Amino acid sequence: MKEKNVTRVSETLLLAYSMELSERYAPSTLRATYSMLKSTLRIYDNLDIYPFTQLLAFLKQRGKKHKKKKSKDLTERQVHQFLTFAPDDKWLAVKVALIFGINGACRRQELHDMKMQMLQEEGNYLHVTLPAEVTKSFQGRIFSVTGKWYTTVKKYLDTRPQNCTLDSIFLTYRDGKCTNLPMGINTLGAVPKNIVTYLQLPDAAQYTGHALRRSSATIYCKAGGTLLGLKDLGGWKSDTVAQSYRA
């Protein structure tokens, strides 16, 4: 408004502002900005911009032209290759993040928010409960870790400091042992990229923090999993979203 010497918010002003933003940002950012402006102007200026149809039409048009970048997936063979051959003294924490990510179709935020009380040992396997409040869809999930991967997880948990004051599962891992510092969400988000780099695969940058969740769903589907089972695995409520992994 200062740049254009305007004193009143109008659809023309917001349209011009959105057009300028569209030259620098993705449509998802434009939508988020629109949502924030809508709430702010309603509260502080008593102005409802929802009827601004030209502005909405512009945002919709920009969204149609935008192609979302999807993370690449890890194959079942690549997962087993890394878990089998990567040395534990450096990669043990990454292995556990991979095991949880694949077995539970976990997002990086869910891995970051996992607590020790969510784990329960049942003989020779580990039962993991993700409560609703730590999931994006607010729908709790459960999964298990068995066999040699349970042994890997148990080995990692045994490296926790005896005087550890944190209940986070994922702690910073150095020189074969955990420290009393939580592992950051960006470090967990870089797990797929680091795995791909270790395996010397191309396009490592295309494996985002969402790769573990996508890989879990893809591996399950290629193994002949059902749509109902897939929705239960990832906590998806929509058939459409779940079916996108079965293509």
CSV table of C-alpha atoms in Angstrom, one decimal:
chain,number,residue,atom,x,y,z
A,1,MET,CA,0.0,0.0,0.0
A,2,LYS,CA,2.9,2.4,0.7
A,3,GLU,CA,4.6,1.5,-2.6
A,4,LYS,CA,1.4,2.2,-4.6
A,5,ASN,CA,0.3,5.1,-2.4
A,6,VAL,CA,-3.0,3.5,-1.6
A,7,THR,CA,-5.0,4.0,1.5
A,8,ARG,CA,-7.7,1.3,1.1
A,9,VAL,CA,-7.5,-2.4,0.7
A,10,SER,CA,-9.3,-3.5,-2.5
A,11,GLU,CA,-9.5,-6.5,-4.8
A,12,THR,CA,-7.4,-4.7,-7.3
A,13,LEU,CA,-4.7,-4.1,-4.7
A,14,LEU,CA,-4.6,-7.7,-3.5
A,15,LEU,CA,-4.6,-9.0,-7.1
A,16,ALA,CA,-1.6,-6.8,-8.0
A,17,TYR,CA,0.2,-7.9,-4.8
A,18,SER,CA,-0.5,-11.6,-5.6
A,19,MET,CA,0.8,-11.2,-9.1
A,20,GLU,CA,4.0,-9.8,-7.8
A,21,LEU,CA,4.4,-12.6,-5.3
A,22,SER,CA,3.7,-15.2,-8.0
A,23,GLU,CA,6.9,-14.2,-9.8
A,24,ARG,CA,8.9,-15.4,-6.8
A,25,TYR,CA,6.9,-18.0,-5.0
A,26,ALA,CA,5.1,-21.3,-5.6
A,27,PRO,CA,1.3,-21.4,-5.7
A,28,SER,CA,1.2,-23.1,-2.4
A,29,THR,CA,2.9,-20.1,-0.8
A,30,LEU,CA,0.4,-17.8,-2.6
A,31,ARG,CA,-2.5,-19.8,-1.1
A,32,ALA,CA,-1.0,-19.6,2.4
A,33,THR,CA,-0.5,-15.9,2.1
A,34,TYR,CA,-4.1,-15.5,0.9
A,35,SER,CA,-5.3,-17.4,3.9
A,36,MET,CA,-3.3,-15.3,6.3
A,37,LEU,CA,-4.5,-12.1,4.7
A,38,LYS,CA,-8.1,-13.2,4.8
A,39,SER,CA,-7.9,-13.8,8.6
A,40,THR,CA,-5.9,-10.7,9.4
A,41,LEU,CA,-8.1,-8.3,7.3
A,42,ARG,CA,-11.3,-9.8,8.8
A,43,ILE,CA,-10.0,-9.3,12.4
A,44,TYR,CA,-8.3,-5.9,12.1
A,45,ASP,CA,-10.2,-4.3,9.2
A,46,ASN,CA,-13.5,-6.0,9.4
A,47,LEU,CA,-13.0,-6.8,5.7
A,48,ASP,CA,-14.1,-10.1,4.1
A,49,ILE,CA,-12.0,-10.8,1.0
A,50,TYR,CA,-13.7,-14.1,0.2
A,51,PRO,CA,-16.1,-12.5,-2.3
A,52,PHE,CA,-13.0,-11.3,-4.3
A,53,THR,CA,-13.7,-13.7,-7.2
A,54,GLN,CA,-11.0,-12.3,-9.5
A,55,LEU,CA,-8.4,-12.9,-6.9
A,56,LEU,CA,-9.6,-16.5,-6.2
A,57,ALA,CA,-9.7,-17.2,-10.0
A,58,PHE,CA,-6.1,-16.0,-10.3
A,59,LEU,CA,-4.9,-18.2,-7.4
A,60,LYS,CA,-6.8,-21.2,-8.9
A,61,GLN,CA,-5.2,-20.6,-12.3
A,62,ARG,CA,-1.7,-20.4,-10.9
A,63,GLY,CA,-2.4,-23.7,-9.0
A,64,LYS,CA,-3.4,-25.5,-12.2
A,65,LYS,CA,-0.1,-24.6,-13.9
A,66,HIS,CA,2.0,-25.8,-11.0
A,67,LYS,CA,3.4,-29.3,-10.9
A,68,LYS,CA,4.1,-30.6,-7.5
A,69,LYS,CA,7.5,-32.1,-6.9
A,70,LYS,CA,7.2,-35.6,-5.4
A,71,SER,CA,10.0,-37.2,-3.6
A,72,LYS,CA,11.6,-40.3,-5.2
A,73,ASP,CA,11.1,-43.6,-3.5
A,74,LEU,CA,13.5,-46.2,-2.0
A,75,THR,CA,13.0,-49.7,-3.2
A,76,GLU,CA,12.8,-52.7,-1.0
A,77,ARG,CA,16.1,-53.9,-2.3
A,78,GLN,CA,17.8,-50.6,-1.5
A,79,VAL,CA,16.3,-50.6,2.0
A,80,HIS,CA,17.7,-54.0,2.8
A,81,GLN,CA,21.0,-53.2,1.2
A,82,PHE,CA,21.5,-50.2,3.4
A,83,LEU,CA,20.3,-51.9,6.6
A,84,THR,CA,22.6,-54.9,5.9
A,85,PHE,CA,25.8,-53.3,4.8
A,86,ALA,CA,26.0,-49.8,6.3
A,87,PRO,CA,28.3,-49.9,9.4
A,88,ASP,CA,26.5,-49.4,12.7
A,89,ASP,CA,29.2,-47.2,14.3
A,90,LYS,CA,28.2,-44.4,11.9
A,91,TRP,CA,24.7,-45.3,10.6
A,92,LEU,CA,22.9,-47.0,13.4
A,93,ALA,CA,20.6,-44.1,14.2
A,94,VAL,CA,19.8,-43.6,10.5
A,95,LYS,CA,19.0,-47.3,10.2
A,96,VAL,CA,16.5,-47.0,13.0
A,97,ALA,CA,14.9,-44.0,11.4
A,98,LEU,CA,14.6,-46.0,8.2
A,99,ILE,CA,13.2,-49.0,10.0
A,100,PHE,CA,10.5,-46.9,11.7
A,101,GLY,CA,9.8,-44.9,8.6
A,102,ILE,CA,9.3,-47.9,6.4
A,103,ASN,CA,7.4,-50.1,9.0
A,104,GLY,CA,5.2,-47.2,10.1
A,105,ALA,CA,4.9,-45.0,7.0
A,106,CYS,CA,6.3,-42.2,9.2
A,107,ARG,CA,6.7,-38.5,8.3
A,108,ARG,CA,9.9,-36.8,9.5
A,109,GLN,CA,7.8,-34.8,12.1
A,110,GLU,CA,6.4,-38.0,13.5
A,111,LEU,CA,9.9,-39.5,13.9
A,112,HIS,CA,11.0,-36.3,15.6
A,113,ASP,CA,8.0,-36.4,18.0
A,114,MET,CA,8.4,-40.1,18.9
A,115,LYS,CA,8.9,-40.7,22.6
A,116,MET,CA,10.2,-43.7,24.6
A,117,GLN,CA,6.9,-44.3,26.2
A,118,MET,CA,5.5,-45.0,22.7
A,119,LEU,CA,7.6,-48.2,22.5
A,120,GLN,CA,6.7,-51.5,24.2
A,121,GLU,CA,8.8,-54.6,24.0
A,122,GLU,CA,6.8,-57.8,23.5
A,123,GLY,CA,9.2,-60.7,23.7
A,124,ASN,CA,11.2,-60.7,20.4
A,125,TYR,CA,9.5,-57.7,18.8
A,126,LEU,CA,8.8,-54.1,19.4
A,127,HIS,CA,5.3,-52.6,19.4
A,128,VAL,CA,5.1,-48.9,18.5
A,129,THR,CA,2.1,-46.7,19.1
A,130,LEU,CA,1.8,-43.3,17.4
A,131,PRO,CA,-0.9,-41.3,19.3
A,132,ALA,CA,-3.3,-39.1,17.4
A,133,GLU,CA,-1.7,-35.9,18.6
A,134,VAL,CA,1.6,-36.6,16.9
A,135,THR,CA,0.2,-37.4,13.5
A,136,LYS,CA,-0.7,-34.9,10.8
A,137,SER,CA,-4.1,-36.4,10.3
A,138,PHE,CA,-4.8,-36.7,14.0
A,139,GLN,CA,-5.4,-40.4,13.5
A,140,GLY,CA,-3.3,-42.7,15.7
A,141,ARG,CA,-1.4,-45.6,14.2
A,142,ILE,CA,0.4,-48.7,15.4
A,143,PHE,CA,3.1,-50.8,13.9
A,144,SER,CA,5.6,-53.5,14.9
A,145,VAL,CA,9.3,-54.1,14.3
A,146,THR,CA,10.4,-57.8,14.3
A,147,GLY,CA,13.3,-60.1,13.4
A,148,LYS,CA,16.8,-58.7,12.7
A,149,TRP,CA,15.4,-55.2,12.5
A,150,TYR,CA,14.2,-55.4,16.0
A,151,THR,CA,17.7,-56.4,17.0
A,152,THR,CA,19.0,-53.3,15.2
A,153,VAL,CA,16.6,-51.0,17.0
A,154,LYS,CA,17.4,-52.7,20.4
A,155,LYS,CA,21.1,-52.1,19.8
A,156,TYR,CA,20.5,-48.4,19.2
A,157,LEU,CA,18.3,-48.0,22.2
A,158,ASP,CA,21.0,-49.7,24.4
A,159,THR,CA,23.4,-46.9,23.4
A,160,ARG,CA,21.3,-44.2,25.2
A,161,PRO,CA,23.2,-42.5,28.1
A,162,GLN,CA,22.3,-44.0,31.5
A,163,ASN,CA,21.7,-40.4,32.8
A,164,CYS,CA,19.7,-39.4,29.7
A,165,THR,CA,17.2,-36.6,30.6
A,166,LEU,CA,15.3,-36.8,27.3
A,167,ASP,CA,12.5,-39.0,26.3
A,168,SER,CA,12.9,-38.5,22.6
A,169,ILE,CA,13.7,-41.7,20.7
A,170,PHE,CA,16.0,-40.1,18.2
A,171,LEU,CA,19.1,-38.6,19.9
A,172,THR,CA,22.2,-37.3,18.3
A,173,TYR,CA,24.4,-40.3,17.5
A,174,ARG,CA,28.2,-39.9,17.4
A,175,ASP,CA,31.1,-42.5,17.5
A,176,GLY,CA,28.8,-45.4,18.1
A,177,LYS,CA,26.7,-44.0,21.0
A,178,CYS,CA,23.9,-41.6,21.6
A,179,THR,CA,24.4,-38.2,23.3
A,180,ASN,CA,22.0,-36.3,25.6
A,181,LEU,CA,20.9,-34.1,22.7
A,182,PRO,CA,17.8,-34.5,20.5
A,183,MET,CA,18.2,-35.2,16.8
A,184,GLY,CA,16.9,-32.2,14.9
A,185,ILE,CA,13.9,-32.5,12.5
A,186,ASN,CA,16.1,-31.4,9.5
A,187,THR,CA,18.6,-34.2,10.3
A,188,LEU,CA,15.7,-36.7,10.3
A,189,GLY,CA,14.4,-35.1,7.1
A,190,ALA,CA,17.8,-35.7,5.5
A,191,VAL,CA,17.8,-39.4,6.3
A,192,PRO,CA,16.6,-40.6,2.8
A,193,LYS,CA,19.2,-38.3,1.0
A,194,ASN,CA,22.0,-39.6,3.2
A,195,ILE,CA,21.0,-43.2,2.5
A,196,VAL,CA,20.9,-42.6,-1.2
A,197,THR,CA,24.3,-40.9,-1.0
A,198,TYR,CA,25.8,-43.9,0.9
A,199,LEU,CA,24.4,-46.3,-1.7
A,200,GLN,CA,25.9,-44.0,-4.5
A,201,LEU,CA,22.6,-43.7,-6.3
A,202,PRO,CA,21.8,-40.7,-8.6
A,203,ASP,CA,19.6,-37.7,-7.8
A,204,ALA,CA,20.1,-37.8,-4.0
A,205,ALA,CA,18.6,-34.3,-3.7
A,206,GLN,CA,15.2,-35.6,-5.0
A,207,TYR,CA,14.8,-37.8,-1.9
A,208,THR,CA,13.1,-35.5,0.5
A,209,GLY,CA,12.0,-36.0,4.1
A,210,HIS,CA,8.8,-37.5,2.8
A,211,ALA,CA,10.6,-40.3,1.0
A,212,LEU,CA,10.3,-42.8,3.9
A,213,ARG,CA,6.5,-42.4,4.0
A,214,ARG,CA,6.2,-42.7,0.2
A,215,SER,CA,8.7,-45.6,0.1
A,216,SER,CA,6.7,-47.5,2.8
A,217,ALA,CA,3.4,-47.2,0.8
A,218,THR,CA,5.1,-48.1,-2.5
A,219,ILE,CA,6.8,-51.2,-1.0
A,220,TYR,CA,3.5,-52.3,0.6
A,221,CYS,CA,1.6,-51.9,-2.6
A,222,LYS,CA,4.2,-53.8,-4.7
A,223,ALA,CA,4.0,-56.6,-2.2
A,224,GLY,CA,0.3,-57.0,-3.0
A,225,GLY,CA,-1.2,-55.0,-0.1
A,226,THR,CA,-4.9,-54.1,-0.1
A,227,LEU,CA,-6.3,-50.5,-0.3
A,228,LEU,CA,-7.8,-51.0,3.2
A,229,GLY,CA,-4.4,-52.1,4.6
A,230,LEU,CA,-2.7,-49.2,2.9
A,231,LYS,CA,-5.0,-46.7,4.5
A,232,ASP,CA,-4.4,-48.3,7.9
A,233,LEU,CA,-0.6,-48.3,7.3
A,234,GLY,CA,-0.4,-44.6,6.6
A,235,GLY,CA,-3.5,-43.3,8.4
A,236,TRP,CA,-5.0,-42.0,5.2
A,237,LYS,CA,-8.7,-41.3,5.3
A,238,SER,CA,-9.2,-40.6,1.6
A,239,ASP,CA,-9.3,-43.5,-0.9
A,240,THR,CA,-8.1,-41.2,-3.6
A,241,VAL,CA,-4.9,-40.2,-1.7
A,242,ALA,CA,-4.1,-43.9,-0.8
A,243,GLN,CA,-4.8,-45.1,-4.4
A,244,SER,CA,-2.2,-42.7,-5.8
A,245,TYR,CA,0.4,-45.0,-4.3
A,246,ARG,CA,-1.0,-48.0,-6.1
A,247,ALA,CA,-0.5,-46.7,-9.6
